[in-house]
Structure formats: C-alpha cells, structure tokens
Amino acid sequence: GGAALLQIMGALNFLLIASLLLAITASETNHYGDARLVDGNSDSEGRVEVYSGGDWGTVCDDGWDLVDGTVVCKQLGYVNASEVLKDAYFGEGERSIVLQGLHCEGTETNLTQCPQVIRQKCEHVHDAGVRCWPSDDSSGGGLSPLAIGAIVLIPFLILIISITIVIIIMIYLTFNYDREAEEEE
C-alpha cells in the first residue's frame, strides 16, 4: 500500500514540475516583432528595441515620428506616445538595427507591420526612442509580456497544486480506509 502511494506521489510531483517548467518557458519566450523600451528612467520610456532573428535589435530614427512612436507605445499597452526622441537619446544599442525608415499609418498593432523606406546605412547614433503616455487603466504603464505571463500562470499553478494536494489526500484516505478494513476482518 505505502509503496504504491509513494509511486503515485512521485508521478504527480514529476507532472507538476514538468508543467511548471513548460509554463515558465512559454511565458518567457519572445516572438518576432515583440517590442521593449530600454535604458529609460521609467518603464514607459526608452530606446525602442524589437525582437527579430532570435535577438533584440534597435530601430533607426530615419523618419521616426509621433505616429511610429504611438504604434510601439500601443503595442506595449500604453495610450500613445507623448514624445519621440532621436539620435540615441537613451543610449546606443549594441546589436543589429532591425527596422529603419518606418512610415507607420497609426493603424498597425506592431512596428514590424509599418512600411519601411531604407535610404542609407543606419548607425547606432541614430537609435530611436520614445516616451509613452500611461495605460488606459492609469496604472502608470503597460504590462510586459513576462508580467502578463505571470498573471496567467499564477492562478494556473495554484489550481494544479490544489488538485495535486486533493488527489494525494484522497489516495492517502483510500489506503488508510483499506488498511483499517483489513484490520477489522
């Protein structure tokens, strides 16, 4: 009886740990076109970086305007851009420049959807930056994909842990009931 209980508990622990690792890995995965703001004084400002080709890269400030900035701000969960900054205002990036000569219309949900007109080779001294207005919920900023993943993940983990505990208690009570029934006979 006890050995079977230990085997079942071990299998449940393995399933719990495997699901935790899978959920954590999924919440930290970046996708093509994801955006972030880097090296600002708050979460709502910084150098614009876009995920492309398995790495984060910068955006060139050729043609960089308030419409382009608003697209990235909305992509990050803010209301719109209050100011766009040029000439590496928030410092120069170190990796590749992935977008240049953007001409967003304002209807795009992602910077990578904006048309590009490449006129010249861009250098990091021309990395684009932005300051975003706070989010609609007035919390002072948009939620990062990692924060959203955590918000979704935590209730899921609580549910999995609760179910696991209930199953363990049921198995324990079943084995104890069977053992008591055998002792009475």
Tab-separated table of C-alpha atoms in Angstrom:
chain	number	residue	atom	x	y	z
A	1	GLY	CA	0.000	0.000	0.000
A	2	GLY	CA	2.676	2.505	1.042
A	3	ALA	CA	4.957	1.772	-1.923
A	4	ALA	CA	2.114	2.356	-4.382
A	5	LEU	CA	1.292	5.651	-2.667
A	6	LEU	CA	4.918	6.748	-2.968
A	7	GLN	CA	4.955	5.842	-6.668
A	8	ILE	CA	1.767	7.793	-7.316
A	9	MET	CA	3.075	10.802	-5.364
A	10	GLY	CA	6.344	10.666	-7.329
A	11	ALA	CA	4.473	10.586	-10.637
A	12	LEU	CA	2.289	13.525	-9.569
A	13	ASN	CA	5.336	15.519	-8.486
A	14	PHE	CA	7.008	14.819	-11.834
A	15	LEU	CA	3.895	16.011	-13.712
A	16	LEU	CA	3.679	19.133	-11.553
A	17	ILE	CA	7.344	20.040	-12.066
A	18	ALA	CA	7.152	19.354	-15.812
A	19	SER	CA	4.056	21.562	-16.187
A	20	LEU	CA	5.715	24.341	-14.156
A	21	LEU	CA	8.821	24.291	-16.345
A	22	LEU	CA	6.726	24.269	-19.512
A	23	ALA	CA	4.592	27.203	-18.325
A	24	ILE	CA	7.620	29.247	-17.222
A	25	THR	CA	9.427	28.594	-20.518
A	26	ALA	CA	6.343	29.551	-22.529
A	27	SER	CA	5.879	32.811	-20.596
A	28	GLU	CA	9.468	33.926	-21.233
A	29	THR	CA	9.526	33.228	-24.957
A	30	ASN	CA	9.975	36.239	-27.225
A	31	HIS	CA	8.336	36.346	-30.632
A	32	TYR	CA	9.205	38.121	-33.858
A	33	GLY	CA	8.088	41.741	-33.631
A	34	ASP	CA	7.868	41.941	-29.831
A	35	ALA	CA	8.963	45.375	-28.635
A	36	ARG	CA	10.514	46.765	-25.470
A	37	LEU	CA	11.838	50.073	-24.145
A	38	VAL	CA	15.392	50.038	-22.783
A	39	ASP	CA	17.521	52.407	-20.660
A	40	GLY	CA	14.772	54.916	-19.828
A	41	ASN	CA	14.098	56.418	-16.408
A	42	SER	CA	10.779	54.517	-16.214
A	43	ASP	CA	9.058	51.578	-17.908
A	44	SER	CA	7.188	53.987	-20.192
A	45	GLU	CA	10.254	55.440	-21.936
A	46	GLY	CA	13.467	54.286	-23.526
A	47	ARG	CA	15.325	53.169	-26.624
A	48	VAL	CA	12.985	51.143	-28.835
A	49	GLU	CA	14.093	47.564	-29.400
A	50	VAL	CA	12.352	44.922	-31.500
A	51	TYR	CA	12.809	41.148	-31.373
A	52	SER	CA	13.916	39.765	-34.738
A	53	GLY	CA	16.034	36.823	-35.830
A	54	GLY	CA	16.323	35.417	-32.314
A	55	ASP	CA	17.700	38.611	-30.748
A	56	TRP	CA	16.752	42.163	-29.787
A	57	GLY	CA	17.733	44.962	-32.149
A	58	THR	CA	17.176	48.693	-32.373
A	59	VAL	CA	15.094	50.950	-34.615
A	60	CYS	CA	16.735	53.650	-36.720
A	61	ASP	CA	15.368	57.165	-36.301
A	62	ASP	CA	15.110	57.848	-40.081
A	63	GLY	CA	11.562	59.162	-40.463
A	64	TRP	CA	10.858	58.369	-36.788
A	65	ASP	CA	7.807	60.396	-35.767
A	66	LEU	CA	4.943	60.523	-33.267
A	67	VAL	CA	2.822	58.107	-35.318
A	68	ASP	CA	5.617	55.499	-35.264
A	69	GLY	CA	6.123	56.070	-31.539
A	70	THR	CA	2.406	55.700	-30.866
A	71	VAL	CA	2.357	52.318	-32.645
A	72	VAL	CA	5.091	50.963	-30.366
A	73	CYS	CA	3.503	52.529	-27.258
A	74	LYS	CA	0.130	50.941	-28.052
A	75	GLN	CA	1.897	47.646	-28.778
A	76	LEU	CA	3.278	47.836	-25.218
A	77	GLY	CA	-0.111	48.656	-23.668
A	78	TYR	CA	0.139	52.438	-23.370
A	79	VAL	CA	-2.357	55.033	-24.653
A	80	ASN	CA	0.038	56.683	-27.143
A	81	ALA	CA	3.413	58.392	-27.480
A	82	SER	CA	3.918	61.749	-25.810
A	83	GLU	CA	7.336	62.337	-27.392
A	84	VAL	CA	9.711	60.652	-29.814
A	85	LEU	CA	13.446	61.022	-29.366
A	86	LYS	CA	16.200	60.667	-31.914
A	87	ASP	CA	19.995	60.420	-32.078
A	88	ALA	CA	20.298	57.687	-29.440
A	89	TYR	CA	18.812	59.869	-26.691
A	90	PHE	CA	18.560	56.784	-24.446
A	91	GLY	CA	21.976	55.487	-25.471
A	92	GLU	CA	23.212	53.386	-28.345
A	93	GLY	CA	22.189	49.791	-28.780
A	94	GLU	CA	24.816	47.099	-29.199
A	95	ARG	CA	23.179	44.594	-31.511
A	96	SER	CA	21.789	44.930	-35.008
A	97	ILE	CA	19.455	47.628	-36.273
A	98	VAL	CA	16.348	45.716	-37.305
A	99	LEU	CA	13.974	48.449	-38.521
A	100	GLN	CA	14.706	51.649	-40.402
A	101	GLY	CA	12.824	54.361	-42.265
A	102	LEU	CA	9.472	53.487	-40.700
A	103	HIS	CA	6.350	55.144	-42.051
A	104	CYS	CA	3.541	53.868	-39.828
A	105	GLU	CA	-0.012	54.931	-40.574
A	106	GLY	CA	-1.150	54.514	-36.967
A	107	THR	CA	-3.456	51.551	-37.561
A	108	GLU	CA	-0.702	48.945	-37.104
A	109	THR	CA	-0.609	46.811	-33.970
A	110	ASN	CA	3.097	46.044	-34.306
A	111	LEU	CA	6.068	48.089	-35.565
A	112	THR	CA	7.030	45.313	-37.982
A	113	GLN	CA	3.754	45.959	-39.871
A	114	CYS	CA	4.830	49.508	-40.759
A	115	PRO	CA	6.228	50.187	-44.237
A	116	GLN	CA	9.970	50.874	-44.365
A	117	VAL	CA	11.893	53.112	-46.722
A	118	ILE	CA	15.618	52.436	-46.406
A	119	ARG	CA	17.618	55.404	-47.674
A	120	GLN	CA	21.037	54.920	-46.135
A	121	LYS	CA	23.010	52.680	-43.840
A	122	CYS	CA	21.976	53.494	-40.291
A	123	GLU	CA	24.331	53.617	-37.295
A	124	HIS	CA	23.504	53.262	-33.605
A	125	VAL	CA	23.993	57.006	-33.088
A	126	HIS	CA	20.546	57.195	-34.738
A	127	ASP	CA	18.705	54.739	-32.455
A	128	ALA	CA	15.079	55.763	-31.898
A	129	GLY	CA	13.489	56.362	-28.516
A	130	VAL	CA	10.013	57.162	-27.212
A	131	ARG	CA	8.113	58.377	-24.164
A	132	CYS	CA	4.670	56.806	-23.800
A	133	TRP	CA	1.521	58.090	-22.067
A	134	PRO	CA	0.295	55.888	-19.225
A	135	SER	CA	-2.001	52.974	-19.966
A	136	ASP	CA	-5.797	53.214	-20.116
A	137	ASP	CA	-6.071	51.652	-16.657
A	138	SER	CA	-3.986	54.513	-15.183
A	139	SER	CA	-1.548	52.072	-13.600
A	140	GLY	CA	1.362	54.098	-14.924
A	141	GLY	CA	2.472	51.751	-17.663
A	142	GLY	CA	1.746	48.778	-19.806
A	143	LEU	CA	2.393	45.231	-18.719
A	144	SER	CA	5.360	43.417	-20.116
A	145	PRO	CA	4.776	40.021	-21.734
A	146	LEU	CA	6.530	38.433	-18.747
A	147	ALA	CA	4.158	40.172	-16.306
A	148	ILE	CA	1.128	39.064	-18.331
A	149	GLY	CA	2.539	35.522	-18.386
A	150	ALA	CA	2.954	35.594	-14.606
A	151	ILE	CA	-0.614	36.872	-14.119
A	152	VAL	CA	-1.939	33.997	-16.214
A	153	LEU	CA	0.493	31.444	-14.791
A	154	ILE	CA	-0.021	32.009	-11.043
A	155	PRO	CA	-3.736	31.028	-10.871
A	156	PHE	CA	-2.988	28.049	-13.130
A	157	LEU	CA	-0.208	26.895	-10.797
A	158	ILE	CA	-2.413	27.347	-7.727
A	159	LEU	CA	-5.083	25.214	-9.423
A	160	ILE	CA	-2.588	22.458	-10.336
A	161	ILE	CA	-1.105	22.415	-6.822
A	162	SER	CA	-4.587	22.318	-5.245
A	163	ILE	CA	-5.686	19.424	-7.454
A	164	THR	CA	-2.468	17.565	-6.660
A	165	ILE	CA	-2.993	18.002	-2.906
A	166	VAL	CA	-6.612	16.815	-3.147
A	167	ILE	CA	-5.557	13.722	-5.118
A	168	ILE	CA	-2.822	12.899	-2.597
A	169	ILE	CA	-5.253	13.260	0.322
A	170	MET	CA	-7.817	11.058	-1.466
A	171	ILE	CA	-5.226	8.365	-2.144
A	172	TYR	CA	-3.984	8.530	1.446
A	173	LEU	CA	-7.518	8.237	2.859
A	174	THR	CA	-8.326	5.361	0.482
A	175	PHE	CA	-5.234	3.400	1.572
A	176	ASN	CA	-5.929	4.089	5.257
A	177	TYR	CA	-9.577	3.033	4.842
A	178	ASP	CA	-8.490	-0.184	3.091
A	179	ARG	CA	-5.930	-0.888	5.828
A	180	GLU	CA	-8.469	-0.281	8.618
A	181	ALA	CA	-10.983	-2.526	6.841
A	182	GLU	CA	-8.364	-5.323	6.614
A	183	GLU	CA	-7.507	-4.949	10.316
A	184	GLU	CA	-11.195	-5.238	11.329
A	185	GLU	CA	-11.562	-8.540	9.438
